[in-house]
């Protein structure tokens, strides 16, 4: 996923104790995510298949669904098991299933496939410089990095202290649990199924800086927990880059970067990590990376076109030239280019993009104003490059990871659409939801180009429920297909086309509302499928065998 993030204040947190609102005050008021009935899910599921299948394919799907939900089918058995999971789960029946099945068991690279990236809006206080010589850090680069680091550390402190204002939507409180997983969180590569490390409150005293493909531990708090000032953090970044420059200058040939492994196949990375962990020094180095509050990538060896062209910049934030200068397992990585342009690349497992994005928007809003620096903290430790003992076997795995990342990056093209004719505000004047408008337009555009509809995934938030994450909105509907067919048909009147459009909008809104209320299709089906206990049961579950 790729986002474009602009500055926006949510009045998220305050330092005035008289106005502090507990971040997690509403948690005990949140309902649990419901489990839909089999009949409800079956009915909605079949409705979403109708525009995508011919009559014979649809009849086959109907038979599979009917068999599955019948009293003698496997569906009721799996439903009872899922209800038992719900009874035993502390917060949500879906939480562990989703994290395991959607993320941790995924063995293909997180790189491009699962991590999400964003281009942050340029800051007028840090105008993109006209000259960013490659190979060395620039003043605007370090200045903007330091300022954003300060504001993310403020957010971490607010979450730890419970002063980040609890979110709500139209008066409905939203779950804040994901904010506990923003800082000090890393995915850990393990054979077959990865793990997560996280500490809440997030009390690590350092961040991870990536520079010239090297990993650096950069302290931003002293041992007493006092946060470094903006001046100190800027100085820490300068020291960090100079130490790496000195280190590389003394090496005849730079050591292959362990960080490149995070862009490769998860089992290959897991294998390499197990080899690294045989060395006690590497265990300490991995712990420094894993526990770091977040990552900051200072990119200097970048083609000038990637720096100045926003479209190429967002591609760089997504794939970083074959996975270089990143640790893709960190929950948050700021990426700062020589001209002061900033992006992020975030590991998706612990939190959804809009949750992390809200912290980024707040940081960007705060960096546009005048900043009154805090007092310098005493006895702040110096930045230190993280050392690795790398065996020939690991070197080979690093080479393989870089080749794999290069192939993935070469198969990806990034295009930015810049819509200037009209936007969300004009669409609202029509009395239409901008989201529904876009989704219906997307269906029409796809149909015009390909002559057929396509199954389409749109995300709906489930944060109104305790520990809620997301549900799928299946945007392709019978109504959107009818509009898509009518849109370019010269024999259909404009009035009739408008009727089709309004029906498509209504259908999308109906599904969106159902999904947000925990009545979607995909998460329920995932939960049911996760309850299958044997190959024999898998064969009996005809719904999951059906190609539809």
Coordinates of C-alpha atoms in Angstrom, one line a residue:
X1 CA 0.0 0.0 0.0
X2 CA 1.2 3.5 -0.7
X3 CA -0.2 6.7 0.9
X4 CA 0.3 10.4 0.6
X5 CA 0.4 12.0 4.0
X6 CA -0.2 15.7 4.7
X7 CA 0.0 17.6 7.9
X8 CA -3.2 17.5 10.0
X9 CA -3.7 18.3 13.6
X10 CA -5.8 15.9 15.7
X11 CA -5.1 17.7 19.0
X12 CA -3.8 14.3 19.9
X13 CA -2.0 15.1 23.1
X14 CA -1.4 17.8 25.6
X15 CA 1.2 18.6 28.2
X16 CA -1.3 20.5 30.3
X17 CA -2.2 18.0 33.1
X18 CA -5.5 19.7 33.7
X19 CA -6.6 18.8 30.1
X20 CA -5.2 15.3 29.9
X21 CA -7.5 12.6 28.8
X22 CA -6.5 9.0 29.3
X23 CA -5.6 7.3 26.1
X24 CA -7.2 4.0 27.1
X25 CA -10.1 5.4 29.1
X26 CA -12.7 4.1 26.7
X27 CA -11.3 0.6 26.3
X28 CA -13.7 -1.0 28.8
X29 CA -16.7 0.6 27.0
X30 CA -15.9 -1.0 23.6
X31 CA -18.0 -3.9 22.4
X32 CA -16.4 -7.1 21.3
X33 CA -16.3 -8.0 17.6
X34 CA -19.4 -10.1 16.8
X35 CA -19.4 -13.4 14.9
X36 CA -21.9 -13.2 12.1
X37 CA -24.4 -16.0 11.5
X38 CA -23.5 -18.6 8.9
X39 CA -26.6 -17.7 6.9
X40 CA -25.8 -14.0 6.9
X41 CA -22.3 -14.5 5.7
X42 CA -23.4 -17.1 3.1
X43 CA -26.0 -14.7 1.7
X44 CA -23.7 -11.7 1.5
X45 CA -20.9 -13.9 0.1
X46 CA -23.0 -15.2 -2.7
X47 CA -24.2 -11.7 -3.5
X48 CA -20.6 -10.5 -4.0
X49 CA -20.0 -13.4 -6.4
X50 CA -22.9 -12.7 -8.7
X51 CA -21.3 -10.0 -10.8
X52 CA -18.1 -12.0 -11.2
X53 CA -19.3 -15.4 -12.3
X54 CA -21.3 -16.8 -15.2
X55 CA -24.4 -18.9 -14.4
X56 CA -22.7 -22.2 -14.2
X57 CA -19.9 -20.9 -12.0
X58 CA -22.5 -19.3 -9.7
X59 CA -24.5 -22.5 -9.5
X60 CA -21.4 -24.3 -8.5
X61 CA -20.7 -21.7 -5.8
X62 CA -24.3 -21.9 -4.5
X63 CA -24.0 -25.7 -4.1
X64 CA -20.7 -25.4 -2.2
X65 CA -22.1 -22.8 0.1
X66 CA -25.4 -24.7 0.7
X67 CA -23.4 -27.9 1.5
X68 CA -21.1 -26.0 3.9
X69 CA -23.8 -24.3 6.0
X70 CA -26.3 -27.2 6.0
X71 CA -26.9 -28.9 9.3
X72 CA -24.8 -31.9 8.1
X73 CA -22.1 -29.7 6.7
X74 CA -18.8 -28.6 8.3
X75 CA -19.9 -25.0 8.6
X76 CA -21.9 -25.4 11.9
X77 CA -19.0 -27.4 13.4
X78 CA -16.5 -24.6 12.5
X79 CA -18.9 -21.9 13.7
X80 CA -19.1 -23.6 17.2
X81 CA -15.3 -23.8 17.4
X82 CA -15.0 -20.2 16.5
X83 CA -17.6 -19.3 19.1
X84 CA -15.4 -21.1 21.7
X85 CA -12.4 -19.2 20.5
X86 CA -14.4 -16.0 21.1
X87 CA -15.3 -17.1 24.7
X88 CA -11.7 -17.8 25.5
X89 CA -10.1 -14.7 23.8
X90 CA -9.4 -11.8 26.2
X91 CA -10.4 -9.2 23.6
X92 CA -11.3 -10.5 20.2
X93 CA -11.8 -13.8 18.4
X94 CA -10.2 -12.3 15.3
X95 CA -7.1 -10.7 16.8
X96 CA -4.6 -13.6 16.9
X97 CA -6.1 -15.3 13.8
X98 CA -5.6 -12.1 11.8
X99 CA -2.0 -11.5 13.0
X100 CA -1.0 -15.1 12.4
X101 CA -2.7 -15.8 9.1
X102 CA -2.5 -12.4 7.4
X103 CA 1.1 -11.6 8.5
X104 CA 3.3 -13.8 10.6
X105 CA 2.7 -17.0 8.6
X106 CA 3.3 -15.2 5.3
X107 CA 6.6 -16.5 3.9
X108 CA 7.1 -14.3 0.9
X109 CA 9.0 -11.0 1.5
X110 CA 7.4 -8.3 3.5
X111 CA 9.3 -6.0 1.1
X112 CA 6.8 -4.5 -1.4
X113 CA 4.3 -7.3 -0.7
X114 CA 3.1 -6.4 2.8
X115 CA 5.0 -3.3 4.2
X116 CA 3.2 0.0 3.5
X117 CA 4.9 3.1 2.3
X118 CA 4.0 6.8 2.2
X119 CA 5.3 10.0 0.8
X120 CA 5.0 12.8 3.4
X121 CA 4.2 16.3 2.2
X122 CA 7.2 18.6 1.8
X123 CA 7.5 21.0 4.7
X124 CA 7.6 24.7 3.8
X125 CA 9.9 25.3 6.8
X126 CA 12.4 22.9 5.2
X127 CA 12.1 23.7 1.5
X128 CA 13.5 21.0 -0.8
X129 CA 17.1 22.2 -1.5
X130 CA 18.2 22.7 -5.1
X131 CA 21.5 20.9 -4.5
X132 CA 21.8 17.6 -2.6
X133 CA 25.2 16.2 -3.5
X134 CA 25.1 12.4 -3.4
X135 CA 27.2 10.4 -0.9
X136 CA 27.0 12.7 2.0
X137 CA 24.3 14.0 4.4
X138 CA 22.9 17.5 4.0
X139 CA 21.9 20.2 6.5
X140 CA 18.2 20.1 5.5
X141 CA 18.2 16.3 5.6
X142 CA 19.5 16.2 9.2
X143 CA 17.4 19.1 10.3
X144 CA 14.1 17.7 9.2
X145 CA 15.0 14.2 10.4
X146 CA 15.8 15.6 13.9
X147 CA 12.6 17.6 14.0
X148 CA 10.4 14.7 13.1
X149 CA 12.3 12.4 15.6
X150 CA 11.5 14.9 18.4
X151 CA 7.8 14.9 17.6
X152 CA 7.6 11.1 17.3
X153 CA 9.3 10.8 20.7
X154 CA 6.7 13.2 22.1
X155 CA 4.0 10.9 20.7
X156 CA 5.7 7.9 22.3
X157 CA 5.9 9.7 25.7
X158 CA 2.2 10.7 25.4
X159 CA 1.2 7.1 24.7
X160 CA 3.3 5.8 27.6
X161 CA 1.8 8.4 29.9
X162 CA -1.8 8.0 28.6
X163 CA -2.1 11.6 27.4
X164 CA -2.7 10.8 23.7
X165 CA -6.4 11.7 23.3
X166 CA -8.6 8.7 22.7
X167 CA -10.0 8.6 19.1
X168 CA -13.7 8.7 18.4
X169 CA -15.7 8.8 15.2
X170 CA -19.0 10.7 15.1
X171 CA -19.2 10.2 18.9
X172 CA -18.3 6.5 18.8
X173 CA -15.1 5.6 20.7
X174 CA -12.4 3.9 18.8
X175 CA -10.0 1.2 20.2
X176 CA -6.6 2.6 21.0
X177 CA -4.8 -0.7 21.5
X178 CA -2.8 -0.4 18.3
X179 CA -1.0 2.6 19.7
X180 CA 0.7 0.3 22.2
X181 CA 2.4 -1.4 19.2
X182 CA 3.8 1.7 17.4
X183 CA 7.1 2.1 19.2
X184 CA 9.8 -0.4 20.2
X185 CA 8.1 -3.0 17.9
X186 CA 9.8 -5.3 15.4
X187 CA 8.9 -8.4 13.5
X188 CA 11.2 -11.4 14.1
X189 CA 11.9 -13.8 11.3
X190 CA 11.4 -17.4 12.4
X191 CA 11.0 -20.6 10.3
X192 CA 7.4 -21.2 9.3
X193 CA 5.9 -18.4 11.4
X194 CA 7.4 -15.1 12.5
X195 CA 7.1 -13.5 15.9
X196 CA 6.7 -9.9 17.2
X197 CA 8.7 -8.2 19.9
X198 CA 7.1 -5.2 21.7
X199 CA 7.3 -3.5 25.0
X200 CA 4.6 -1.3 26.5
X201 CA 5.3 1.2 27.9
X202 CA 7.9 1.7 25.2
X203 CA 10.9 2.6 27.4
X204 CA 13.8 1.9 25.0
X205 CA 16.3 4.8 25.0
X206 CA 17.5 4.6 21.4
X207 CA 16.4 4.7 17.8
X208 CA 17.9 2.8 14.9
X209 CA 19.5 4.9 12.2
X210 CA 20.3 3.5 8.8
X211 CA 23.1 5.3 6.9
X212 CA 25.1 4.0 3.9
X213 CA 23.5 0.5 4.6
X214 CA 24.9 0.5 8.1
X215 CA 23.0 0.1 11.3
X216 CA 23.6 2.6 14.1
X217 CA 22.3 2.7 17.7
X218 CA 21.5 6.4 18.4
X219 CA 20.5 7.2 22.0
X220 CA 17.7 9.8 22.3
X221 CA 17.0 9.5 26.1
X222 CA 19.5 9.3 28.9
X223 CA 19.5 6.4 31.4
X224 CA 17.2 8.4 33.7
X225 CA 14.5 8.6 30.9
X226 CA 15.0 12.3 30.1
X227 CA 14.5 13.0 26.4
X228 CA 17.3 14.6 24.4
X229 CA 16.7 18.1 23.1
X230 CA 16.4 19.0 19.4
X231 CA 19.9 20.4 19.4
X232 CA 21.2 17.1 20.9
X233 CA 19.3 14.9 18.5
X234 CA 20.7 16.9 15.6
X235 CA 24.2 16.5 17.0
X236 CA 23.6 12.7 17.5
X237 CA 22.7 12.3 13.8
X238 CA 25.8 14.2 12.8
X239 CA 28.0 12.1 15.0
X240 CA 26.3 8.9 13.8
X241 CA 27.0 9.7 10.1
X242 CA 30.6 10.7 10.8
X243 CA 31.3 7.5 12.7
X244 CA 30.0 5.4 9.8
X245 CA 32.0 7.4 7.4
X246 CA 35.1 6.8 9.5
X247 CA 34.3 3.1 9.8
X248 CA 33.8 2.6 6.1
X249 CA 36.9 4.6 5.3
X250 CA 39.0 2.1 7.3
X251 CA 37.5 -0.9 5.6
X252 CA 39.1 -2.1 2.3
X253 CA 35.6 -3.5 1.4
X254 CA 32.4 -2.8 3.2
X255 CA 30.9 -5.7 5.0
X256 CA 27.7 -7.0 3.5
X257 CA 24.7 -5.4 5.3
X258 CA 22.7 -7.7 7.5
X259 CA 19.8 -5.3 7.0
X260 CA 19.4 -6.5 3.4
X261 CA 18.1 -9.8 4.7
X262 CA 14.9 -8.2 5.9
X263 CA 13.9 -7.6 2.2
X264 CA 14.2 -11.3 1.4
X265 CA 12.0 -14.5 1.8
X266 CA 11.0 -14.9 5.4
X267 CA 12.4 -18.4 5.8
X268 CA 15.7 -17.4 4.2
X269 CA 15.9 -14.5 6.6
X270 CA 14.9 -16.8 9.5
X271 CA 17.7 -19.2 8.6
X272 CA 20.2 -16.4 8.4
X273 CA 19.0 -15.0 11.8
X274 CA 19.4 -18.4 13.4
X275 CA 23.0 -18.5 12.1
X276 CA 23.7 -15.0 13.4
X277 CA 22.2 -15.9 16.8
X278 CA 24.9 -18.5 17.4
X279 CA 27.3 -15.6 18.0
X280 CA 26.6 -13.7 21.3
X281 CA 27.7 -10.4 19.9
X282 CA 25.2 -10.8 17.1
X283 CA 22.5 -11.6 19.7
X284 CA 23.2 -8.3 21.4
X285 CA 23.2 -6.4 18.0
X286 CA 19.9 -7.9 17.1
X287 CA 18.4 -6.9 20.4
X288 CA 19.5 -3.3 19.8
X289 CA 17.7 -3.3 16.5
X290 CA 14.6 -5.1 17.6
X291 CA 14.1 -2.9 20.7
X292 CA 14.8 0.5 19.0
X293 CA 11.8 2.8 19.2
X294 CA 11.7 3.3 15.5
X295 CA 14.0 3.5 12.5
X296 CA 15.4 6.6 10.6
X297 CA 16.9 6.0 7.2
X298 CA 19.2 8.7 5.9
X299 CA 19.6 8.1 2.2
X300 CA 22.6 9.6 0.6
X301 CA 23.6 7.3 -2.3
X302 CA 20.5 8.2 -4.4
X303 CA 20.0 9.1 -8.0
X304 CA 19.2 12.8 -8.3
X305 CA 16.0 12.0 -10.2
X306 CA 14.8 9.9 -7.3
X307 CA 15.3 12.9 -5.0
X308 CA 13.5 15.6 -7.0
X309 CA 10.7 13.7 -8.8
X310 CA 7.9 12.9 -6.3
X311 CA 6.8 9.8 -8.3
X312 CA 10.4 8.4 -8.2
X313 CA 10.6 9.4 -4.5
X314 CA 7.6 7.3 -3.5
X315 CA 9.0 4.4 -5.5
X316 CA 12.3 4.8 -3.5
X317 CA 10.3 4.8 -0.2
X318 CA 8.6 1.6 -1.3
X319 CA 11.5 -0.4 -2.7
X320 CA 14.7 1.5 -1.8
X321 CA 16.8 0.3 -4.7
X322 CA 16.6 -3.4 -4.0
X323 CA 16.1 -3.1 -0.3
X324 CA 19.2 -1.1 0.6
X325 CA 19.5 1.1 3.7
X326 CA 16.4 -0.3 5.4
X327 CA 15.4 -2.6 8.2
X328 CA 12.0 -3.7 6.9
X329 CA 11.0 -5.4 10.1
X330 CA 10.7 -2.2 12.1
X331 CA 7.1 -1.0 12.7
X332 CA 8.0 2.6 11.7
X333 CA 10.9 3.8 9.5
X334 CA 11.3 7.5 8.6
X335 CA 13.2 7.9 5.3
X336 CA 14.8 11.3 4.7
X337 CA 16.4 12.3 1.4
X338 CA 19.2 14.8 0.9
X339 CA 16.8 17.6 -0.2
X340 CA 14.7 17.2 3.0
X341 CA 11.9 15.1 1.4
X342 CA 10.5 12.5 3.8
X343 CA 8.7 9.2 3.4
X344 CA 8.0 6.2 5.6
X345 CA 8.1 2.4 5.2
X346 CA 6.3 0.5 7.9
X347 CA 5.9 -3.2 8.8
X348 CA 2.2 -3.9 8.7
X349 CA 1.7 -6.6 11.3
X350 CA 1.2 -4.7 14.6
X351 CA -0.9 -1.7 13.4
X352 CA -2.9 -0.5 10.4
X353 CA -1.6 2.3 8.2
X354 CA -4.2 4.9 9.2
X355 CA -3.3 4.4 12.9
X356 CA 0.4 5.0 12.3
X357 CA -0.5 7.7 9.8
X358 CA -2.4 9.7 12.5
X359 CA 0.9 10.0 14.5
X360 CA 2.8 11.0 11.4
X361 CA 0.2 13.7 10.5
X362 CA 0.4 15.1 14.0
X363 CA 4.2 15.2 13.8
X364 CA 4.1 17.0 10.5
X365 CA 1.6 19.5 11.8
X366 CA 3.9 20.2 14.8
X367 CA 7.1 20.5 12.6
X368 CA 5.6 23.4 10.7
X369 CA 5.5 25.7 13.7
X370 CA 8.1 27.4 15.8
X371 CA 9.7 24.9 18.2
X372 CA 10.7 25.9 21.7
X373 CA 13.5 23.4 22.4
X374 CA 13.6 21.6 25.7
X375 CA 16.6 21.6 28.0
X376 CA 19.5 19.3 27.1
X377 CA 19.6 16.1 29.0
X378 CA 22.7 15.1 30.9
X379 CA 24.9 12.1 30.2
X380 CA 23.5 11.2 26.8
X381 CA 25.3 8.2 25.4
X382 CA 27.0 8.6 22.1
X383 CA 25.8 6.9 18.8
X384 CA 27.5 3.6 18.1
X385 CA 27.6 1.6 14.8
X386 CA 26.1 -1.8 15.4
X387 CA 28.7 -4.5 14.7
X388 CA 28.0 -7.9 13.1
X389 CA 30.0 -11.1 12.8
X390 CA 28.9 -12.5 9.4
X391 CA 29.8 -16.0 8.2
X392 CA 30.3 -16.9 4.5
X393 CA 26.9 -18.7 4.6
X394 CA 25.2 -15.5 5.8
X395 CA 27.0 -13.5 3.1
X396 CA 25.5 -15.8 0.5
X397 CA 22.1 -15.4 2.0
X398 CA 22.5 -11.6 1.9
X399 CA 23.4 -11.7 -1.8
X400 CA 20.4 -13.9 -2.5
X401 CA 18.1 -11.4 -0.6
X402 CA 19.4 -8.5 -2.6
X403 CA 18.9 -10.3 -5.9
X404 CA 15.4 -11.3 -4.8
X405 CA 14.6 -7.7 -3.8
X406 CA 16.0 -6.4 -7.1
X407 CA 13.7 -8.7 -9.0
X408 CA 10.6 -7.6 -7.0
X409 CA 11.5 -3.9 -7.4
X410 CA 12.1 -4.3 -11.1
X411 CA 8.6 -5.8 -11.4
X412 CA 6.9 -2.7 -9.8
X413 CA 6.0 0.5 -11.4
X414 CA 4.8 3.5 -9.3
X415 CA 2.5 6.1 -10.8
X416 CA 1.1 9.1 -8.9
X417 CA -2.3 10.4 -9.9
X418 CA -2.7 14.1 -9.5
X419 CA -6.4 15.0 -9.7
X420 CA -6.7 18.8 -10.1
X421 CA -10.1 19.1 -11.8
X422 CA -12.1 18.4 -8.6
X423 CA -11.8 16.6 -5.3
X424 CA -13.7 15.4 -2.2
X425 CA -15.3 18.7 -1.4
X426 CA -17.0 19.0 -4.8
X427 CA -18.2 15.4 -4.6
X428 CA -19.8 16.1 -1.3
X429 CA -21.8 18.9 -2.8
X430 CA -23.5 16.2 -4.9
X431 CA -24.6 14.5 -1.7
X432 CA -22.4 11.6 -2.5
X433 CA -19.7 9.9 -0.3
X434 CA -16.3 10.6 -1.9
X435 CA -15.2 7.1 -1.0
X436 CA -18.2 5.5 -2.7
X437 CA -17.8 7.8 -5.7
X438 CA -14.2 6.8 -6.2
X439 CA -14.9 3.1 -5.8
X440 CA -17.8 3.2 -8.3
X441 CA -15.6 5.2 -10.7
X442 CA -12.8 2.7 -10.3
X443 CA -15.2 -0.2 -11.2
X444 CA -16.3 1.8 -14.3
X445 CA -12.8 2.6 -15.4
X446 CA -11.7 -1.0 -15.0
X447 CA -14.7 -2.3 -17.0
X448 CA -14.0 0.2 -19.7
X449 CA -10.4 -0.9 -20.0
X450 CA -10.8 -4.7 -19.6
X451 CA -14.4 -5.3 -20.6
X452 CA -15.2 -7.2 -17.4
X453 CA -15.4 -6.5 -13.6
X454 CA -12.8 -7.4 -11.1
X455 CA -12.9 -8.6 -7.5
X456 CA -11.8 -5.5 -5.5
X457 CA -10.6 -5.1 -1.9
X458 CA -11.1 -2.0 0.1
X459 CA -10.3 -1.7 3.8
X460 CA -12.9 -0.9 6.5
X461 CA -11.8 -0.2 10.0
X462 CA -13.1 -2.3 12.9
X463 CA -11.7 0.0 15.6
X464 CA -15.2 0.6 17.0
X465 CA -14.6 -2.9 18.5
X466 CA -12.2 -4.0 21.2
X467 CA -8.8 -4.7 19.6
X468 CA -10.4 -4.3 16.2
X469 CA -8.3 -4.2 13.0
X470 CA -9.9 -4.3 9.6
X471 CA -12.6 -5.9 7.4
X472 CA -12.9 -6.1 3.6
X473 CA -15.3 -4.1 1.6
X474 CA -16.0 -6.0 -1.6
X475 CA -16.4 -3.1 -3.9
X476 CA -17.5 -4.9 -7.0
X477 CA -21.3 -5.3 -6.9
X478 CA -24.1 -6.1 -9.2
X479 CA -25.1 -2.5 -9.1
X480 CA -21.6 -1.2 -9.9
X481 CA -21.4 -3.6 -12.8
X482 CA -24.8 -2.4 -14.1
X483 CA -23.5 1.2 -14.0
X484 CA -20.2 0.2 -15.6
X485 CA -22.0 -1.3 -18.5
X486 CA -24.3 1.6 -18.9
X487 CA -21.7 4.3 -18.5
X488 CA -20.4 4.2 -22.1
X489 CA -23.7 2.9 -23.7
X490 CA -24.9 5.6 -26.0
X491 CA -28.4 4.0 -26.1
X492 CA -29.0 4.6 -22.4
X493 CA -30.2 8.0 -21.3
X494 CA -28.3 10.2 -18.9
X495 CA -31.2 10.0 -16.5
X496 CA -31.0 6.2 -16.5
X497 CA -27.3 6.3 -16.1
X498 CA -27.7 8.5 -13.1
X499 CA -30.1 6.0 -11.6
X500 CA -27.6 3.2 -12.1
X501 CA -24.9 5.4 -10.5
X502 CA -27.1 6.1 -7.4
X503 CA -27.9 2.4 -7.0
X504 CA -24.2 1.6 -7.2
X505 CA -23.4 4.2 -4.6
X506 CA -26.2 2.9 -2.3
X507 CA -24.9 -0.7 -2.7
X508 CA -21.4 0.4 -1.8
X509 CA -22.5 2.3 1.3
X510 CA -24.6 -0.6 2.4
X511 CA -21.6 -3.0 2.3
X512 CA -19.3 -0.4 3.9
X513 CA -21.7 0.0 6.8
X514 CA -22.1 -3.8 7.3
X515 CA -18.3 -4.3 7.2
X516 CA -17.7 -1.6 9.7
X517 CA -20.2 -3.2 12.0
X518 CA -18.4 -6.6 11.9
X519 CA -20.9 -8.1 9.3
X520 CA -18.5 -8.5 6.4
X521 CA -17.6 -11.7 4.7
X522 CA -13.9 -12.2 4.6
X523 CA -12.9 -12.1 8.3
X524 CA -15.7 -14.5 9.3
X525 CA -14.6 -16.9 6.5
X526 CA -11.0 -16.6 7.6
X527 CA -12.0 -17.4 11.2
X528 CA -14.0 -20.4 10.1
X529 CA -11.2 -21.7 7.9
X530 CA -8.7 -21.4 10.8
X531 CA -10.8 -23.9 12.8
X532 CA -10.3 -26.7 10.3
X533 CA -8.3 -29.4 12.1
X534 CA -7.5 -32.1 9.5
X535 CA -7.0 -32.7 5.8
X536 CA -10.2 -34.7 5.9
X537 CA -12.1 -31.7 7.2
X538 CA -10.4 -29.5 4.6
X539 CA -11.8 -31.7 1.8
X540 CA -15.2 -31.6 3.3
X541 CA -15.3 -27.8 3.5
X542 CA -16.5 -27.4 -0.1
X543 CA -16.8 -23.6 0.2
X544 CA -13.0 -23.3 0.6
X545 CA -12.4 -25.8 -2.2
X546 CA -14.6 -23.8 -4.7
X547 CA -12.5 -21.7 -7.2
X548 CA -14.8 -18.8 -6.6

